[in-house]
Structure formats: structure tokens, C-alpha cells
Amino acid sequence: MSKVQCFKEFVNERLTAAAEQIFRYLEETVAKYEEEIDRQRRLLDLIWKPEIRLRRAVVHEQRELPQQDVCKEGVLSEQQLCDQERNSSLDPEEPEPPQMKEEQEEPVSGQEGD
């Protein structure tokens, strides 16, 4: 075998080995990306599925009840939530309103003195 042929075989073997390494690295990278995409899809499914279920529940309620009743129920439940929030937020703030009134009265009395 001549030196040129030996060199060609050597270069060919090295190029083949390099191509195999590159291909393996590419396969690993693609597999990692696919795993990441699957993970993100699962996260999106977890986020979107509850909303879809809620919409289906609303649609299901609309089929069972007349539309006006469903709207009234929705308004009542929202009003109840608002009332609960107001009641819970007013409890700790009861001492504050008299202080606010006193503060409001002070500027009025200060203006009268001028």
C-alpha cells in the first residue's frame, strides 16, 4: 500500500469517526429538546385543563338552567364574594375610620383659626 492510500484510509477513518460522534451528539441534543418540549407541554396541559373544565361546567349549567338563572347565580356568587371580602377587610380597619375623621377635622379647625 502506498503512503497516499494509507493517508486516505486514515483520513477516511477519522472523518467517519468524527461524523459518528457528531451524529451521536446531535441525537442526544434532539432527545434533550424533545424531553424539554414534552415537559413544557405537560405544564401547559396542567395550566389549560382547569380553564377548559370551568368553561365546560359553565356550558353544562347553561344547558340545565335557563340563561337568566345562570346569570343571576353568577351575579349572586360574585356579590357574595365581594360582601365576604368587604366584611373580612372591614374587621381590622374598624379602629382606623375614627382616626381618619379626626385627621379630617383638624384641617377644618385649622382653617377656621386663620
PDB file of N, CA and C in Angstrom:
ATOM      1  N   MET A   1       0.837  -1.157   0.000  1.00  0.00           N
ATOM      2  CA  MET A   1       0.000   0.000   0.000  1.00  0.00           C
ATOM      3  C   MET A   1       0.894   1.235   0.000  1.00  0.00           C
ATOM      4  N   SER A   2       0.532   2.178  -0.800  1.00  0.00           N
ATOM      5  CA  SER A   2       1.353   3.379  -0.882  1.00  0.00           C
ATOM      6  C   SER A   2       1.008   4.321   0.271  1.00  0.00           C
ATOM      7  N   LYS A   3       1.865   5.292   0.450  1.00  0.00           N
ATOM      8  CA  LYS A   3       1.660   6.245   1.536  1.00  0.00           C
ATOM      9  C   LYS A   3       0.395   7.069   1.304  1.00  0.00           C
ATOM     10  N   VAL A   4       0.099   7.351   0.057  1.00  0.00           N
ATOM     11  CA  VAL A   4      -1.086   8.149  -0.257  1.00  0.00           C
ATOM     12  C   VAL A   4      -2.345   7.374   0.119  1.00  0.00           C
ATOM     13  N   GLN A   5      -2.380   6.071  -0.208  1.00  0.00           N
ATOM     14  CA  GLN A   5      -3.551   5.258   0.116  1.00  0.00           C
ATOM     15  C   GLN A   5      -3.701   5.116   1.633  1.00  0.00           C
ATOM     16  N   CYS A   6      -2.586   4.922   2.318  1.00  0.00           N
ATOM     17  CA  CYS A   6      -2.631   4.844   3.788  1.00  0.00           C
ATOM     18  C   CYS A   6      -3.177   6.139   4.378  1.00  0.00           C
ATOM     19  N   PHE A   7      -2.722   7.248   3.824  1.00  0.00           N
ATOM     20  CA  PHE A   7      -3.190   8.545   4.303  1.00  0.00           C
ATOM     21  C   PHE A   7      -4.686   8.715   4.032  1.00  0.00           C
ATOM     22  N   LYS A   8      -5.150   8.278   2.843  1.00  0.00           N
ATOM     23  CA  LYS A   8      -6.572   8.361   2.504  1.00  0.00           C
ATOM     24  C   LYS A   8      -7.400   7.530   3.475  1.00  0.00           C
ATOM     25  N   GLU A   9      -6.945   6.320   3.784  1.00  0.00           N
ATOM     26  CA  GLU A   9      -7.670   5.461   4.723  1.00  0.00           C
ATOM     27  C   GLU A   9      -7.713   6.092   6.110  1.00  0.00           C
ATOM     28  N   PHE A  10      -6.577   6.638   6.534  1.00  0.00           N
ATOM     29  CA  PHE A  10      -6.514   7.282   7.842  1.00  0.00           C
ATOM     30  C   PHE A  10      -7.498   8.459   7.917  1.00  0.00           C
ATOM     31  N   VAL A  11      -7.462   9.308   6.888  1.00  0.00           N
ATOM     32  CA  VAL A  11      -8.360  10.463   6.849  1.00  0.00           C
ATOM     33  C   VAL A  11      -9.811   9.994   6.797  1.00  0.00           C
ATOM     34  N   ASN A  12     -10.076   8.963   6.002  1.00  0.00           N
ATOM     35  CA  ASN A  12     -11.430   8.431   5.878  1.00  0.00           C
ATOM     36  C   ASN A  12     -11.926   7.896   7.229  1.00  0.00           C
ATOM     37  N   GLU A  13     -11.080   7.157   7.945  1.00  0.00           N
ATOM     38  CA  GLU A  13     -11.456   6.617   9.253  1.00  0.00           C
ATOM     39  C   GLU A  13     -11.724   7.746  10.255  1.00  0.00           C
ATOM     40  N   ARG A  14     -10.852   8.752  10.245  1.00  0.00           N
ATOM     41  CA  ARG A  14     -11.015   9.879  11.171  1.00  0.00           C
ATOM     42  C   ARG A  14     -12.295  10.661  10.857  1.00  0.00           C
ATOM     43  N   LEU A  15     -12.550  10.870   9.574  1.00  0.00           N
ATOM     44  CA  LEU A  15     -13.765  11.588   9.193  1.00  0.00           C
ATOM     45  C   LEU A  15     -15.016  10.789   9.566  1.00  0.00           C
ATOM     46  N   THR A  16     -14.959   9.478   9.370  1.00  0.00           N
ATOM     47  CA  THR A  16     -16.088   8.616   9.731  1.00  0.00           C
ATOM     48  C   THR A  16     -16.322   8.659  11.239  1.00  0.00           C
ATOM     49  N   ALA A  17     -15.232   8.563  12.012  1.00  0.00           N
ATOM     50  CA  ALA A  17     -15.356   8.616  13.470  1.00  0.00           C
ATOM     51  C   ALA A  17     -15.910   9.971  13.917  1.00  0.00           C
ATOM     52  N   ALA A  18     -15.425  11.042  13.304  1.00  0.00           N
ATOM     53  CA  ALA A  18     -15.913  12.378  13.651  1.00  0.00           C
ATOM     54  C   ALA A  18     -17.394  12.519  13.292  1.00  0.00           C
ATOM     55  N   ALA A  19     -17.779  12.007  12.129  1.00  0.00           N
ATOM     56  CA  ALA A  19     -19.180  12.078  11.709  1.00  0.00           C
ATOM     57  C   ALA A  19     -20.062  11.286  12.671  1.00  0.00           C
ATOM     58  N   GLU A  20     -19.586  10.117  13.125  1.00  0.00           N
ATOM     59  CA  GLU A  20     -20.358   9.319  14.080  1.00  0.00           C
ATOM     60  C   GLU A  20     -20.511  10.057  15.408  1.00  0.00           C
ATOM     61  N   GLN A  21     -19.435  10.709  15.861  1.00  0.00           N
ATOM     62  CA  GLN A  21     -19.517  11.485  17.103  1.00  0.00           C
ATOM     63  C   GLN A  21     -20.507  12.641  16.964  1.00  0.00           C
ATOM     64  N   ILE A  22     -20.424  13.318  15.856  1.00  0.00           N
ATOM     65  CA  ILE A  22     -21.337  14.442  15.616  1.00  0.00           C
ATOM     66  C   ILE A  22     -22.778  13.947  15.583  1.00  0.00           C
ATOM     67  N   PHE A  23     -23.006  12.825  14.924  1.00  0.00           N
ATOM     68  CA  PHE A  23     -24.351  12.281  14.823  1.00  0.00           C
ATOM     69  C   PHE A  23     -24.877  11.880  16.204  1.00  0.00           C
ATOM     70  N   ARG A  24     -24.018  11.226  17.039  1.00  0.00           N
ATOM     71  CA  ARG A  24     -24.431  10.852  18.397  1.00  0.00           C
ATOM     72  C   ARG A  24     -24.772  12.093  19.223  1.00  0.00           C
ATOM     73  N   TYR A  25     -23.929  13.119  19.110  1.00  0.00           N
ATOM     74  CA  TYR A  25     -24.175  14.357  19.841  1.00  0.00           C
ATOM     75  C   TYR A  25     -25.491  14.993  19.388  1.00  0.00           C
ATOM     76  N   LEU A  26     -25.724  14.968  18.092  1.00  0.00           N
ATOM     77  CA  LEU A  26     -26.963  15.511  17.546  1.00  0.00           C
ATOM     78  C   LEU A  26     -28.176  14.739  18.066  1.00  0.00           C
ATOM     79  N   GLU A  27     -28.085  13.402  18.090  1.00  0.00           N
ATOM     80  CA  GLU A  27     -29.184  12.587  18.604  1.00  0.00           C
ATOM     81  C   GLU A  27     -29.464  12.905  20.073  1.00  0.00           C
ATOM     82  N   GLU A  28     -28.398  13.044  20.878  1.00  0.00           N
ATOM     83  CA  GLU A  28     -28.566  13.370  22.295  1.00  0.00           C
ATOM     84  C   GLU A  28     -29.220  14.741  22.464  1.00  0.00           C
ATOM     85  N   THR A  29     -28.779  15.689  21.666  1.00  0.00           N
ATOM     86  CA  THR A  29     -29.335  17.039  21.753  1.00  0.00           C
ATOM     87  C   THR A  29     -30.808  17.043  21.366  1.00  0.00           C
ATOM     88  N   VAL A  30     -31.150  16.347  20.308  1.00  0.00           N
ATOM     89  CA  VAL A  30     -32.545  16.269  19.875  1.00  0.00           C
ATOM     90  C   VAL A  30     -33.384  15.591  20.956  1.00  0.00           C
ATOM     91  N   ALA A  31     -32.853  14.531  21.567  1.00  0.00           N
ATOM     92  CA  ALA A  31     -33.585  13.838  22.628  1.00  0.00           C
ATOM     93  C   ALA A  31     -33.830  14.773  23.813  1.00  0.00           C
ATOM     94  N   LYS A  32     -32.821  15.570  24.180  1.00  0.00           N
ATOM     95  CA  LYS A  32     -32.996  16.523  25.285  1.00  0.00           C
ATOM     96  C   LYS A  32     -34.057  17.563  24.944  1.00  0.00           C
ATOM     97  N   TYR A  33     -34.021  18.064  23.721  1.00  0.00           N
ATOM     98  CA  TYR A  33     -35.027  19.048  23.307  1.00  0.00           C
ATOM     99  C   TYR A  33     -36.424  18.438  23.319  1.00  0.00           C
ATOM    100  N   GLU A  34     -36.551  17.195  22.872  1.00  0.00           N
ATOM    101  CA  GLU A  34     -37.857  16.542  22.872  1.00  0.00           C
ATOM    102  C   GLU A  34     -38.367  16.361  24.295  1.00  0.00           C
ATOM    103  N   GLU A  35     -37.469  15.987  25.225  1.00  0.00           N
ATOM    104  CA  GLU A  35     -37.865  15.856  26.625  1.00  0.00           C
ATOM    105  C   GLU A  35     -38.324  17.196  27.186  1.00  0.00           C
ATOM    106  N   GLU A  36     -37.606  18.253  26.859  1.00  0.00           N
ATOM    107  CA  GLU A  36     -37.976  19.588  27.333  1.00  0.00           C
ATOM    108  C   GLU A  36     -39.322  20.016  26.754  1.00  0.00           C
ATOM    109  N   ILE A  37     -39.545  19.734  25.486  1.00  0.00           N
ATOM    110  CA  ILE A  37     -40.827  20.070  24.860  1.00  0.00           C
ATOM    111  C   ILE A  37     -41.958  19.287  25.523  1.00  0.00           C
ATOM    112  N   ASP A  38     -41.739  17.998  25.799  1.00  0.00           N
ATOM    113  CA  ASP A  38     -42.760  17.197  26.476  1.00  0.00           C
ATOM    114  C   ASP A  38     -43.055  17.754  27.868  1.00  0.00           C
ATOM    115  N   ARG A  39     -42.009  18.161  28.581  1.00  0.00           N
ATOM    116  CA  ARG A  39     -42.187  18.723  29.919  1.00  0.00           C
ATOM    117  C   ARG A  39     -43.014  20.007  29.844  1.00  0.00           C
ATOM    118  N   GLN A  40     -42.693  20.849  28.876  1.00  0.00           N
ATOM    119  CA  GLN A  40     -43.432  22.100  28.726  1.00  0.00           C
ATOM    120  C   GLN A  40     -44.876  21.851  28.297  1.00  0.00           C
ATOM    121  N   ARG A  41     -45.093  20.849  27.481  1.00  0.00           N
ATOM    122  CA  ARG A  41     -46.469  20.505  27.082  1.00  0.00           C
ATOM    123  C   ARG A  41     -47.277  20.063  28.293  1.00  0.00           C
ATOM    124  N   ARG A  42     -46.654  19.241  29.156  1.00  0.00           N
ATOM    125  CA  ARG A  42     -47.355  18.797  30.362  1.00  0.00           C
ATOM    126  C   ARG A  42     -47.705  19.988  31.248  1.00  0.00           C
ATOM    127  N   LEU A  43     -46.773  20.927  31.380  1.00  0.00           N
ATOM    128  CA  LEU A  43     -47.047  22.124  32.179  1.00  0.00           C
ATOM    129  C   LEU A  43     -48.193  22.932  31.578  1.00  0.00           C
ATOM    130  N   LEU A  44     -48.179  23.077  30.272  1.00  0.00           N
ATOM    131  CA  LEU A  44     -49.272  23.803  29.621  1.00  0.00           C
ATOM    132  C   LEU A  44     -50.601  23.079  29.803  1.00  0.00           C
ATOM    133  N   ASP A  45     -50.576  21.754  29.716  1.00  0.00           N
ATOM    134  CA  ASP A  45     -51.804  20.995  29.927  1.00  0.00           C
ATOM    135  C   ASP A  45     -52.339  21.223  31.336  1.00  0.00           C
ATOM    136  N   LEU A  46     -51.451  21.244  32.318  1.00  0.00           N
ATOM    137  CA  LEU A  46     -51.883  21.486  33.692  1.00  0.00           C
ATOM    138  C   LEU A  46     -52.486  22.873  33.844  1.00  0.00           C
ATOM    139  N   ILE A  47     -51.940  23.822  33.121  1.00  0.00           N
ATOM    140  CA  ILE A  47     -52.435  25.192  33.217  1.00  0.00           C
ATOM    141  C   ILE A  47     -53.762  25.339  32.480  1.00  0.00           C
ATOM    142  N   TRP A  48     -53.880  24.775  31.299  1.00  0.00           N
ATOM    143  CA  TRP A  48     -55.054  24.998  30.458  1.00  0.00           C
ATOM    144  C   TRP A  48     -56.234  24.109  30.810  1.00  0.00           C
ATOM    145  N   LYS A  49     -56.007  22.912  31.298  1.00  0.00           N
ATOM    146  CA  LYS A  49     -57.119  21.995  31.548  1.00  0.00           C
ATOM    147  C   LYS A  49     -58.111  22.519  32.576  1.00  0.00           C
ATOM    148  N   PRO A  50     -57.687  23.124  33.690  1.00  0.00           N
ATOM    149  CA  PRO A  50     -58.702  23.637  34.620  1.00  0.00           C
ATOM    150  C   PRO A  50     -59.608  24.686  33.982  1.00  0.00           C
ATOM    151  N   GLU A  51     -59.075  25.539  33.142  1.00  0.00           N
ATOM    152  CA  GLU A  51     -59.905  26.543  32.485  1.00  0.00           C
ATOM    153  C   GLU A  51     -60.899  25.883  31.549  1.00  0.00           C
ATOM    154  N   ILE A  52     -60.463  24.867  30.854  1.00  0.00           N
ATOM    155  CA  ILE A  52     -61.364  24.157  29.948  1.00  0.00           C
ATOM    156  C   ILE A  52     -62.472  23.498  30.758  1.00  0.00           C
ATOM    157  N   ARG A  53     -62.132  22.915  31.890  1.00  0.00           N
ATOM    158  CA  ARG A  53     -63.146  22.273  32.722  1.00  0.00           C
ATOM    159  C   ARG A  53     -64.132  23.309  33.252  1.00  0.00           C
ATOM    160  N   LEU A  54     -63.639  24.470  33.638  1.00  0.00           N
ATOM    161  CA  LEU A  54     -64.540  25.506  34.129  1.00  0.00           C
ATOM    162  C   LEU A  54     -65.485  25.962  33.030  1.00  0.00           C
ATOM    163  N   ARG A  55     -64.979  26.108  31.846  1.00  0.00           N
ATOM    164  CA  ARG A  55     -65.832  26.521  30.736  1.00  0.00           C
ATOM    165  C   ARG A  55     -66.879  25.457  30.455  1.00  0.00           C
ATOM    166  N   ARG A  56     -66.470  24.211  30.513  1.00  0.00           N
ATOM    167  CA  ARG A  56     -67.430  23.142  30.269  1.00  0.00           C
ATOM    168  C   ARG A  56     -68.489  23.135  31.355  1.00  0.00           C
ATOM    169  N   ALA A  57     -68.110  23.391  32.583  1.00  0.00           N
ATOM    170  CA  ALA A  57     -69.072  23.425  33.679  1.00  0.00           C
ATOM    171  C   ALA A  57     -70.067  24.553  33.466  1.00  0.00           C
ATOM    172  N   VAL A  58     -69.606  25.683  33.009  1.00  0.00           N
ATOM    173  CA  VAL A  58     -70.498  26.811  32.744  1.00  0.00           C
ATOM    174  C   VAL A  58     -71.440  26.461  31.609  1.00  0.00           C
ATOM    175  N   VAL A  59     -70.912  25.866  30.562  1.00  0.00           N
ATOM    176  CA  VAL A  59     -71.752  25.469  29.431  1.00  0.00           C
ATOM    177  C   VAL A  59     -72.764  24.437  29.893  1.00  0.00           C
ATOM    178  N   HIS A  60     -72.340  23.514  30.751  1.00  0.00           N
ATOM    179  CA  HIS A  60     -73.233  22.481  31.261  1.00  0.00           C
ATOM    180  C   HIS A  60     -74.341  23.124  32.098  1.00  0.00           C
ATOM    181  N   GLU A  61     -74.006  24.101  32.936  1.00  0.00           N
ATOM    182  CA  GLU A  61     -75.014  24.791  33.735  1.00  0.00           C
ATOM    183  C   GLU A  61     -75.994  25.529  32.838  1.00  0.00           C
ATOM    184  N   GLN A  62     -75.509  26.122  31.787  1.00  0.00           N
ATOM    185  CA  GLN A  62     -76.381  26.867  30.891  1.00  0.00           C
ATOM    186  C   GLN A  62     -77.370  25.937  30.211  1.00  0.00           C
ATOM    187  N   ARG A  63     -76.960  24.732  29.957  1.00  0.00           N
ATOM    188  CA  ARG A  63     -77.878  23.786  29.317  1.00  0.00           C
ATOM    189  C   ARG A  63     -78.963  23.346  30.294  1.00  0.00           C
ATOM    190  N   GLU A  64     -78.599  23.175  31.574  1.00  0.00           N
ATOM    191  CA  GLU A  64     -79.560  22.699  32.560  1.00  0.00           C
ATOM    192  C   GLU A  64     -80.529  23.797  32.994  1.00  0.00           C
ATOM    193  N   LEU A  65     -80.017  25.013  33.208  1.00  0.00           N
ATOM    194  CA  LEU A  65     -80.831  26.105  33.721  1.00  0.00           C
ATOM    195  C   LEU A  65     -81.092  27.122  32.618  1.00  0.00           C
ATOM    196  N   PRO A  66     -82.176  27.865  32.724  1.00  0.00           N
ATOM    197  CA  PRO A  66     -82.363  28.972  31.776  1.00  0.00           C
ATOM    198  C   PRO A  66     -81.224  29.970  31.932  1.00  0.00           C
ATOM    199  N   GLN A  67     -80.945  30.674  30.878  1.00  0.00           N
ATOM    200  CA  GLN A  67     -79.777  31.554  30.854  1.00  0.00           C
ATOM    201  C   GLN A  67     -79.879  32.650  31.914  1.00  0.00           C
ATOM    202  N   GLN A  68     -81.052  33.178  32.156  1.00  0.00           N
ATOM    203  CA  GLN A  68     -81.201  34.238  33.154  1.00  0.00           C
ATOM    204  C   GLN A  68     -80.845  33.727  34.542  1.00  0.00           C
ATOM    205  N   ASP A  69     -81.264  32.507  34.862  1.00  0.00           N
ATOM    206  CA  ASP A  69     -80.956  31.945  36.175  1.00  0.00           C
ATOM    207  C   ASP A  69     -79.459  31.774  36.352  1.00  0.00           C
ATOM    208  N   VAL A  70     -78.782  31.339  35.305  1.00  0.00           N
ATOM    209  CA  VAL A  70     -77.335  31.157  35.383  1.00  0.00           C
ATOM    210  C   VAL A  70     -76.670  32.496  35.636  1.00  0.00           C
ATOM    211  N   CYS A  71     -77.122  33.534  34.931  1.00  0.00           N
ATOM    212  CA  CYS A  71     -76.547  34.864  35.129  1.00  0.00           C
ATOM    213  C   CYS A  71     -76.802  35.341  36.546  1.00  0.00           C
ATOM    214  N   LYS A  72     -78.034  35.144  37.053  1.00  0.00           N
ATOM    215  CA  LYS A  72     -78.345  35.578  38.410  1.00  0.00           C
ATOM    216  C   LYS A  72     -77.470  34.842  39.413  1.00  0.00           C
ATOM    217  N   GLU A  73     -77.297  33.536  39.211  1.00  0.00           N
ATOM    218  CA  GLU A  73     -76.437  32.771  40.107  1.00  0.00           C
ATOM    219  C   GLU A  73     -75.033  33.321  40.095  1.00  0.00           C
ATOM    220  N   GLY A  74     -74.526  33.613  38.910  1.00  0.00           N
ATOM    221  CA  GLY A  74     -73.171  34.145  38.798  1.00  0.00           C
ATOM    222  C   GLY A  74     -73.039  35.480  39.491  1.00  0.00           C
ATOM    223  N   VAL A  75     -74.038  36.343  39.330  1.00  0.00           N
ATOM    224  CA  VAL A  75     -74.003  37.661  39.963  1.00  0.00           C
ATOM    225  C   VAL A  75     -74.097  37.511  41.466  1.00  0.00           C
ATOM    226  N   LEU A  76     -74.988  36.649  41.919  1.00  0.00           N
ATOM    227  CA  LEU A  76     -75.122  36.455  43.356  1.00  0.00           C
ATOM    228  C   LEU A  76     -73.832  35.926  43.957  1.00  0.00           C
ATOM    229  N   SER A  77     -73.224  34.967  43.303  1.00  0.00           N
ATOM    230  CA  SER A  77     -71.998  34.416  43.869  1.00  0.00           C
ATOM    231  C   SER A  77     -70.894  35.467  43.873  1.00  0.00           C
ATOM    232  N   GLU A  78     -70.830  36.310  42.855  1.00  0.00           N
ATOM    233  CA  GLU A  78     -69.836  37.380  42.842  1.00  0.00           C
ATOM    234  C   GLU A  78     -70.135  38.395  43.932  1.00  0.00           C
ATOM    235  N   GLN A  79     -71.425  38.711  44.112  1.00  0.00           N
ATOM    236  CA  GLN A  79     -71.795  39.659  45.158  1.00  0.00           C
ATOM    237  C   GLN A  79     -71.474  39.094  46.531  1.00  0.00           C
ATOM    238  N   GLN A  80     -71.740  37.814  46.709  1.00  0.00           N
ATOM    239  CA  GLN A  80     -71.427  37.189  47.988  1.00  0.00           C
ATOM    240  C   GLN A  80     -69.936  37.242  48.260  1.00  0.00           C
ATOM    241  N   LEU A  81     -69.136  36.983  47.232  1.00  0.00           N
ATOM    242  CA  LEU A  81     -67.688  37.056  47.415  1.00  0.00           C
ATOM    243  C   LEU A  81     -67.255  38.467  47.767  1.00  0.00           C
ATOM    244  N   CYS A  82     -67.812  39.451  47.090  1.00  0.00           N
ATOM    245  CA  CYS A  82     -67.468  40.847  47.391  1.00  0.00           C
ATOM    246  C   CYS A  82     -67.861  41.198  48.816  1.00  0.00           C
ATOM    247  N   ASP A  83     -69.068  40.759  49.234  1.00  0.00           N
ATOM    248  CA  ASP A  83     -69.517  41.038  50.600  1.00  0.00           C
ATOM    249  C   ASP A  83     -68.594  40.388  51.616  1.00  0.00           C
ATOM    250  N   GLN A  84     -68.193  39.154  51.339  1.00  0.00           N
ATOM    251  CA  GLN A  84     -67.280  38.470  52.252  1.00  0.00           C
ATOM    252  C   GLN A  84     -65.951  39.201  52.327  1.00  0.00           C
ATOM    253  N   GLU A  85     -65.446  39.648  51.183  1.00  0.00           N
ATOM    254  CA  GLU A  85     -64.183  40.377  51.180  1.00  0.00           C
ATOM    255  C   GLU A  85     -64.318  41.683  51.950  1.00  0.00           C
ATOM    256  N   ARG A  86     -65.431  42.384  51.767  1.00  0.00           N
ATOM    257  CA  ARG A  86     -65.646  43.646  52.485  1.00  0.00           C
ATOM    258  C   ARG A  86     -65.732  43.403  53.980  1.00  0.00           C
ATOM    259  N   ASN A  87     -66.500  42.370  54.365  1.00  0.00           N
ATOM    260  CA  ASN A  87     -66.650  42.078  55.788  1.00  0.00           C
ATOM    261  C   ASN A  87     -65.317  41.704  56.414  1.00  0.00           C
ATOM    262  N   SER A  88     -64.550  40.889  55.731  1.00  0.00           N
ATOM    263  CA  SER A  88     -63.260  40.474  56.290  1.00  0.00           C
ATOM    264  C   SER A  88     -62.272  41.628  56.303  1.00  0.00           C
ATOM    265  N   SER A  89     -62.360  42.523  55.333  1.00  0.00           N
ATOM    266  CA  SER A  89     -61.423  43.648  55.298  1.00  0.00           C
ATOM    267  C   SER A  89     -61.861  44.760  56.244  1.00  0.00           C
ATOM    268  N   LEU A  90     -63.136  44.857  56.582  1.00  0.00           N
ATOM    269  CA  LEU A  90     -63.598  45.906  57.485  1.00  0.00           C
ATOM    270  C   LEU A  90     -63.267  45.598  58.934  1.00  0.00           C
ATOM    271  N   ASP A  91     -63.232  44.349  59.309  1.00  0.00           N
ATOM    272  CA  ASP A  91     -62.961  43.989  60.695  1.00  0.00           C
ATOM    273  C   ASP A  91     -61.668  44.598  61.215  1.00  0.00           C
ATOM    274  N   PRO A  92     -60.521  44.430  60.556  1.00  0.00           N
ATOM    275  CA  PRO A  92     -59.298  45.013  61.105  1.00  0.00           C
ATOM    276  C   PRO A  92     -59.252  46.528  60.957  1.00  0.00           C
ATOM    277  N   GLU A  93     -60.063  47.112  60.115  1.00  0.00           N
ATOM    278  CA  GLU A  93     -59.994  48.543  59.864  1.00  0.00           C
ATOM    279  C   GLU A  93     -60.972  49.348  60.720  1.00  0.00           C
ATOM    280  N   GLU A  94     -61.742  48.727  61.607  1.00  0.00           N
ATOM    281  CA  GLU A  94     -62.724  49.456  62.402  1.00  0.00           C
ATOM    282  C   GLU A  94     -62.103  50.577  63.230  1.00  0.00           C
ATOM    283  N   PRO A  95     -60.959  50.391  63.891  1.00  0.00           N
ATOM    284  CA  PRO A  95     -60.395  51.494  64.666  1.00  0.00           C
ATOM    285  C   PRO A  95     -59.911  52.645  63.788  1.00  0.00           C
ATOM    286  N   GLU A  96     -59.560  52.405  62.556  1.00  0.00           N
ATOM    287  CA  GLU A  96     -58.976  53.430  61.706  1.00  0.00           C
ATOM    288  C   GLU A  96     -59.959  54.518  61.272  1.00  0.00           C
ATOM    289  N   PRO A  97     -61.220  54.242  60.944  1.00  0.00           N
ATOM    290  CA  PRO A  97     -62.096  55.317  60.489  1.00  0.00           C
ATOM    291  C   PRO A  97     -62.217  56.485  61.464  1.00  0.00           C
ATOM    292  N   PRO A  98     -62.337  56.291  62.802  1.00  0.00           N
ATOM    293  CA  PRO A  98     -62.383  57.455  63.679  1.00  0.00           C
ATOM    294  C   PRO A  98     -61.107  58.283  63.587  1.00  0.00           C
ATOM    295  N   GLN A  99     -59.952  57.644  63.447  1.00  0.00           N
ATOM    296  CA  GLN A  99     -58.702  58.373  63.309  1.00  0.00           C
ATOM    297  C   GLN A  99     -58.735  59.211  62.036  1.00  0.00           C
ATOM    298  N   MET A 100     -59.254  58.643  60.975  1.00  0.00           N
ATOM    299  CA  MET A 100     -59.324  59.371  59.720  1.00  0.00           C
ATOM    300  C   MET A 100     -60.246  60.581  59.869  1.00  0.00           C
ATOM    301  N   LYS A 101     -61.353  60.423  60.595  1.00  0.00           N
ATOM    302  CA  LYS A 101     -62.271  61.537  60.800  1.00  0.00           C
ATOM    303  C   LYS A 101     -61.590  62.634  61.601  1.00  0.00           C
ATOM    304  N   GLU A 102     -60.820  62.251  62.615  1.00  0.00           N
ATOM    305  CA  GLU A 102     -60.117  63.243  63.418  1.00  0.00           C
ATOM    306  C   GLU A 102     -59.123  64.009  62.557  1.00  0.00           C
ATOM    307  N   GLU A 103     -58.434  63.286  61.689  1.00  0.00           N
ATOM    308  CA  GLU A 103     -57.470  63.938  60.813  1.00  0.00           C
ATOM    309  C   GLU A 103     -58.176  64.895  59.852  1.00  0.00           C
ATOM    310  N   GLN A 104     -59.348  64.515  59.418  1.00  0.00           N
ATOM    311  CA  GLN A 104     -60.089  65.372  58.512  1.00  0.00           C
ATOM    312  C   GLN A 104     -60.613  66.608  59.239  1.00  0.00           C
ATOM    313  N   GLU A 105     -60.934  66.456  60.495  1.00  0.00           N
ATOM    314  CA  GLU A 105     -61.450  67.585  61.258  1.00  0.00           C
ATOM    315  C   GLU A 105     -60.347  68.589  61.569  1.00  0.00           C
ATOM    316  N   GLU A 106     -59.125  68.119  61.774  1.00  0.00           N
ATOM    317  CA  GLU A 106     -58.033  69.017  62.126  1.00  0.00           C
ATOM    318  C   GLU A 106     -57.806  70.096  61.067  1.00  0.00           C
ATOM    319  N   PRO A 107     -57.700  69.751  59.786  1.00  0.00           N
ATOM    320  CA  PRO A 107     -57.517  70.825  58.810  1.00  0.00           C
ATOM    321  C   PRO A 107     -58.686  71.800  58.786  1.00  0.00           C
ATOM    322  N   VAL A 108     -59.882  71.307  59.023  1.00  0.00           N
ATOM    323  CA  VAL A 108     -61.050  72.182  59.029  1.00  0.00           C
ATOM    324  C   VAL A 108     -60.926  73.174  60.176  1.00  0.00           C
ATOM    325  N   SER A 109     -60.548  72.681  61.381  1.00  0.00           N
ATOM    326  CA  SER A 109     -60.416  73.583  62.526  1.00  0.00           C
ATOM    327  C   SER A 109     -59.234  74.517  62.326  1.00  0.00           C
ATOM    328  N   GLY A 110     -58.182  74.057  61.645  1.00  0.00           N
ATOM    329  CA  GLY A 110     -57.027  74.902  61.359  1.00  0.00           C
ATOM    330  C   GLY A 110     -57.395  76.015  60.399  1.00  0.00           C
ATOM    331  N   GLN A 111     -58.273  75.749  59.465  1.00  0.00           N
ATOM    332  CA  GLN A 111     -58.690  76.766  58.509  1.00  0.00           C
ATOM    333  C   GLN A 111     -59.583  77.803  59.178  1.00  0.00           C
ATOM    334  N   GLU A 112     -60.362  77.366  60.149  1.00  0.00           N
ATOM    335  CA  GLU A 112     -61.242  78.290  60.850  1.00  0.00           C
ATOM    336  C   GLU A 112     -60.427  79.271  61.685  1.00  0.00           C
ATOM    337  N   GLY A 113     -59.266  78.808  62.193  1.00  0.00           N
ATOM    338  CA  GLY A 113     -58.430  79.655  63.020  1.00  0.00           C
ATOM    339  C   GLY A 113     -57.713  80.711  62.218  1.00  0.00           C
ATOM    340  N   ASP A 114     -57.531  80.555  60.946  1.00  0.00           N
ATOM    341  CA  ASP A 114     -56.807  81.528  60.113  1.00  0.00           C
ATOM    342  C   ASP A 114     -57.569  82.745  59.955  1.00  0.00           C
TER     343      ASP A 114
END
